[in-house]
Amino acid sequence: MNGPSLPRRTLLKGVGLGALAAGTAACGSIKGSGDKAGDKIVIGFVSPQTGPLAGFASGDRFVVDRVRGTAAYTGGFAVGGKTYDVEIVVKDTQSDPSRASQVARELILRDHADIILTSSTPETTNPVATVCEAQGIPCVSTVVPWEAWYFSRQADPKNPKPFTYTTMFFFGVDQFGGCFVPMWERVSTNKTVAGMFPNDADGNAFRDAYPAILKKSGYKWVDGGAYTDGTTAFSSMISKFKSEECEIFTNAPLPPDFNTMWRQAAQQGFRPKLATVAKVLLFPADTVALGPLVKNIATDSWWGPYMPNTSSLDGESAKQLAEAYQSASGKQWLQTLGSVYSLFEIAQKAFTSVDTPRDRRAVATALQKLNYSGISGVLDFTRGPVPGVAIQQPVGVQWKEGDGRFPYEMVVVDNSLNPAVKIGADLTPTNP
Amino acid sequence: MVSTGPLLELDRVTKRFGQVTVADELSLTVRPGDAVGVVGPNGAGKTSLFGIVSGDLRPDSGQVRLGGRNVTSFDAAVRCRLGVGRTHQVPRPFEDMTVFENVLVAAQQGGGARGREGFRTTARVLAGTGLSDLADRPAGRLGLPHRKRLELARALATRPRLLLLDEVAGGLTDPEVAELVGMIQAARADGLAVVWIEHVVRALTSTVDRLICLAGGRVVADGLPADVLASPEVKEVFLGTGSVGGVGGVGGVPEGGGGDGARA
Amino acid sequence: MTAGTGGGAVTAGTAAEGRFAVRRWSRTASVAAAGSVVAVAALAGVPYYAGTSAEQPLVTLFCLVALASLWNLMAGFAGLTSFGQQAYLGAGAYALYAAASMGLDPFAAIPLAAAAAGVLSLPVSFAVLRLSGGHFAVATWVLAEILRLAVTLAPSAGGNTGVSLPGVSGYDALLRQALTYWWALAVAVCSVAGVYALARSRFGLDARAVHSDPVAAASAGVAVGRTRRWAYCLSAFGTGAVGAVLFANTLYTQPGSVFGVQHSVAMMFMVVIGGIGTIEGPILGALVFFALQQALSGYGPWYLVLLGAAGIAITLFAPRGLWGSLAAPRGWSLFPIGHHISGTS
C-alpha cells in the first residue's frame, strides 16, 4: 500500500485527542460513591444462608428479626447527640467466597453500609473482611478460628500486621486444645490422636498448631493427610488411623465430608474411644444425617442456653433466646444464635461510643477498644492474642439422646475453660 | 526454476494401513518440467502417493526428496512452501471465506507473497482460472465445476514447482474439461512439473508426456502414454479389477491423442 | 499486518489479468472506529464524573467483553472450542497473588500475571493441540481441573479457602477502585483491538482457513499447528490479564470459584449468542449477558435457568448469533475483517 490513507490518519488523530482529554481529566479528582442522604445507619450482615455452609446460618434470619425488635434498634442509635435510624441489610454468600466478596462490595457501594457484620467460617468472613479492610469499612467477624481469620489475610504470615478496620471475636486452636485435652484425660487411652484436617484455612491452622499442643500434654499425633474438601474416599486415611492404633479422634472438616468419613470409619471398624470434633456437629441439623453414629461424640460449645449470659441490648438471657428460637421456628437451638446476636450488640456499642457514624476510623477504633458483657459473655477486644481479636472460652459438650423433643442434644460435660457454666452430665466414651 | 537434477524422488517408499499396502517399496523420479499422468484401478494407491509427496501422509519407510533435499519429515505446509502444490480429489474450499480470500491465503502462505504482491498473484491466478467474476463470492456457495477450479487456483497460487492434480476433471462436462486442460497447459508454460491422477484418460493424454500405472502400491508400467496404455500388464490390471472408467478410457485413447482438450 | 489494513480500495492486477479493487475498509468502519475512540475516552473518564457505583458494574462488563473477545479469537477464528479457559483466569489470579506476596505492587504486577498465564499456556498447548473437536474441549477442561487441584494443594496458596490480595492496604480506596477500573478498561480495549488487528492480518486469514479445513489449509502452505498455538496462547495471555484484574477487583480469590467451568460456559454463551467469528458479536454478546445477569440475578437459582432459556431461544431463532442475524443480511460491518472485491472486468 502507498502509505497510511486518510481514515488511518483520522484514527491516529482521534487517539491523540482521546489521550489529551484523559490527561486533562486527570487534573480533576476521582469521585467516590457519593455521600448518602438521611440520618440512617446501615448495618450490613453477611452469612452463608444457602449452600453447604447453610447449617451455620439457619438461625440468622431469626436473630436479625429479634435484634430489629429490641428497643435499642427500634428507637435508633443516639450518636453525638443525634438519633439515627438503623437499617439492617442481610446478604447471602451461597457458601461461595467469591460471592461473599461481591456482596460485601455491594453492601459498601450500593447500600452505603456503615459497618459490616459477618459470621461463619473463613470462607465467609475472610473475603468480607478483606474487602472491608481495603475499603476502610468497619467490620466484625465471628464463628471463625482467629488464626484462620488473622494469618490467612496477611501478606506475610510470618510477619503479621494488625488490621485497622476489621475485628473479630471467637476462639482459636489454644481453646480447642484447652477444651478437648481435659476430655481426653478423662478417658483411659493409649494417648494416640488421629487428626482429620483438610487443606483449607481451618484445617491448615489446626495442622500447624496441634502437634505442639499435643506434645505438651503427652499425646502422639497422627495426621491423616491434607485432603481436598469434598473428597469421598477416606479409606487410606482410616487404615492409617487403624494401623497406628489411634484411640482418640479429632478433626475440623466440612460437615458433609465428616458424615462420609465417619460412616466409612464405622464400616471399616475404626472405633476410637473418644471423638472430639470441631467445625462439625456444632448444630442439631448436622446430627440428622449421621443418626445413632452421633451419640457421645464430643465437641466444643461457645454458646448455649446453659451459658449464664444476658443480652446487652435488652437483658434477655441465653436460655430465653434459645427458647424463643425454638418456639418461633420449631427447630432446635444452635450456637450461632448467640454469636450473631452479639455482632449486633457490638455494632450498637461501637456506634453509640463515637461522635458520628460517618467517621469510619473512629468506629473502627471504638471496635478495637471495646470491652463489654453480653449474650456471649465478656468480650474484651483489647486483650486478645492480637489487636482487634476477642477470645471466648468454650466448654466441652457431648451429643446425648434428648428428652423427647429432639433426638439428640448438647450436654455440657467439661467446663475447664469456663467454670461459670454448669456441668450437665458425665463424659461417656464414644465407643466403649 | 532451472535445474538439471531430479525435482522429486521417491526412494523405496512403503506405507501401510493395517492389511492394506498403499505404497510398496515405491520408487519414482520426476524432473523439472515433466508432465506425468498417473492411472490405476481404485485402491491402487494413487491418492496415497500424493499424500506421501505432499506431506499429508507420513511413509512407514523410505525417503521423499525434493530438489535433492530429504523432506520426509516435513509437514504439508513446509513442503507446500518448498514448491509442492496439490489439489484434493473432493474439493475442500474454505467455505466461509470468499473465493478471493481462499486463493489469497495460498498466495501469502504457500507462495510467500507479501502485501500487494499477494493481491496481484491472487488476481492473476483467478483470471487464469476463470474465477475473477466469482472473486467476492463465499466459496461455500460454489458449484462443483467452480470448486474444482478453485482447487486448481489455490494450488497455483502457492507458486509450485511441482503440481499434484488429483482428478480435477472428474465430474465435469466435456467443455469444462477442455477449459481446465487449457488452464493446466498454460500453467506448464512456466516450467512447472505436473503429476496428474485422472480417470478421464483423454484429458490426461492430451497433456502428459509420460504415464505411470499403479496397482497395489507398485508401479506396473512407466513410459510414453501410448506404450503404457498398450502394455499387456496395464490391460491386465484394468481387466483384472474390472475398473469401468479405466478400461473405457484406456480402450478409447491411444490413437485419439487428446484431440479436443488441447484446443480449448 | 497486510497492506490494505487501513486504507480504502487497493487495485491489484492489470487489465490483461483482470482488474480488482480490494476493499478492506468502509465509511461505516471509519465512523465505528472514531465512535469507539470517543466511547473509550468517555469511559476512561468515568472515575472522575460518575464515581465508584458506576465503576463496579463496568469492571464486570469490561471483563466479560475481554473474555468473550479472547474466546472468540480461539473458537471463532482458529476453530478451537476450549472449555478450559478458566485455567488461565485462575493462573492470572494466582500469579498476581504470588507477585504481590513477593512485595510487588499488585497493579504493576498485572502484566506479569498475564505473562505468567501466557507462558503456562505454551507447554500446555503442545499437549492439548494434538487433539481436536470434543477431545480438545474435554482435555482443556480436565487441564483446568488439574490446575485447580494443584493450586489447592500448593503450599501457602490458601488451600480451598482462597487468598486475599496482599499489598492493597496502602492504597486509598477510591484510587484503588479507579485503578482497577482503568485496568479493566485497558484489558477490554486491548483484547478487542488486539483480536481485531489479528483478524485483519495474515494471521486472521490463516486462522479462518485452519478453522474451515485444516487439511486444505496445510495444502495451501498454512502452518496449522503454529496458527492454532498462537491463537491459544494469545487467548490465554489475555485471559490471564482478566483473571488478575478480577482478583484486583474482588480482592479475594478461591480455587473452586476462579477455576470453575462456569466461566467457559459464560464465554461460550456470549460468543455464540453475539455472533461467532466477528468482532462485533462477542461485544454484543457480552452486553446481552451482562444485561441478563443484572436483570435476572434477583431470581436466585432461577437466574441460571432463565439464562439458559434465553441462550436456547437465541440459538434457535438466530443461529448465527444476534449480530450475525442482524448484520449479515444487511451487509453491515462496523469492524470489517474480510477482503471485498469490486470492479472486476
PDB file of N, CA, C and O in Angstrom, chain B residues 19 24 30 49 54 140 146 152 188 232 247:
ATOM      1  N   GLN B  19      -3.836 -53.961   6.932  1.00  0.00           N
ATOM      2  CA  GLN B  19      -3.527 -55.005   5.952  1.00  0.00           C
ATOM      3  C   GLN B  19      -3.301 -54.418   4.556  1.00  0.00           C
ATOM      4  O   GLN B  19      -2.747 -55.072   3.699  1.00  0.00           O
ATOM      5  N   ASP B  24       4.288 -49.756  -1.895  1.00  0.00           N
ATOM      6  CA  ASP B  24       5.102 -50.939  -1.604  1.00  0.00           C
ATOM      7  C   ASP B  24       6.477 -50.753  -2.233  1.00  0.00           C
ATOM      8  O   ASP B  24       6.643 -50.970  -3.433  1.00  0.00           O
ATOM      9  N   VAL B  30      10.651 -37.543 -10.745  1.00  0.00           N
ATOM     10  CA  VAL B  30      10.025 -36.556 -11.636  1.00  0.00           C
ATOM     11  C   VAL B  30      11.028 -35.429 -11.835  1.00  0.00           C
ATOM     12  O   VAL B  30      11.611 -34.936 -10.867  1.00  0.00           O
ATOM     13  N   LEU B  49      -0.261 -41.834  -2.885  1.00  0.00           N
ATOM     14  CA  LEU B  49       1.020 -41.371  -3.429  1.00  0.00           C
ATOM     15  C   LEU B  49       1.124 -39.847  -3.292  1.00  0.00           C
ATOM     16  O   LEU B  49       2.145 -39.314  -2.867  1.00  0.00           O
ATOM     17  N   SER B  54       2.933 -34.840  -0.766  1.00  0.00           N
ATOM     18  CA  SER B  54       2.565 -33.517  -0.247  1.00  0.00           C
ATOM     19  C   SER B  54       2.822 -33.390   1.252  1.00  0.00           C
ATOM     20  O   SER B  54       2.823 -32.281   1.791  1.00  0.00           O
ATOM     21  N   GLY B 140     -18.283 -21.467  -0.151  1.00  0.00           N
ATOM     22  CA  GLY B 140     -19.286 -22.468   0.176  1.00  0.00           C
ATOM     23  C   GLY B 140     -20.460 -22.440  -0.775  1.00  0.00           C
ATOM     24  O   GLY B 140     -21.240 -23.391  -0.847  1.00  0.00           O
ATOM     25  N   HIS B 146     -16.843 -25.045 -10.307  1.00  0.00           N
ATOM     26  CA  HIS B 146     -16.067 -23.930  -9.778  1.00  0.00           C
ATOM     27  C   HIS B 146     -15.241 -24.333  -8.566  1.00  0.00           C
ATOM     28  O   HIS B 146     -14.166 -23.795  -8.337  1.00  0.00           O
ATOM     29  N   LEU B 152      -7.664 -25.860  -8.140  1.00  0.00           N
ATOM     30  CA  LEU B 152      -6.529 -25.605  -9.034  1.00  0.00           C
ATOM     31  C   LEU B 152      -5.944 -24.215  -8.766  1.00  0.00           C
ATOM     32  O   LEU B 152      -4.726 -24.045  -8.677  1.00  0.00           O
ATOM     33  N   ARG B 188       1.785 -24.806 -17.322  1.00  0.00           N
ATOM     34  CA  ARG B 188       3.019 -25.534 -17.602  1.00  0.00           C
ATOM     35  C   ARG B 188       4.031 -24.689 -18.352  1.00  0.00           C
ATOM     36  O   ARG B 188       5.220 -24.996 -18.355  1.00  0.00           O
ATOM     37  N   PRO B 232       0.570 -55.059 -22.045  1.00  0.00           N
ATOM     38  CA  PRO B 232      -0.319 -56.127 -21.551  1.00  0.00           C
ATOM     39  C   PRO B 232      -0.511 -56.072 -20.033  1.00  0.00           C
ATOM     40  O   PRO B 232      -1.609 -56.349 -19.535  1.00  0.00           O
ATOM     41  N   VAL B 247     -10.994 -48.886 -17.922  1.00  0.00           N
ATOM     42  CA  VAL B 247     -10.980 -49.686 -19.151  1.00  0.00           C
ATOM     43  C   VAL B 247     -11.502 -48.876 -20.316  1.00  0.00           C
ATOM     44  O   VAL B 247     -10.888 -48.822 -21.378  1.00  0.00           O
TER      45      VAL B 247
END
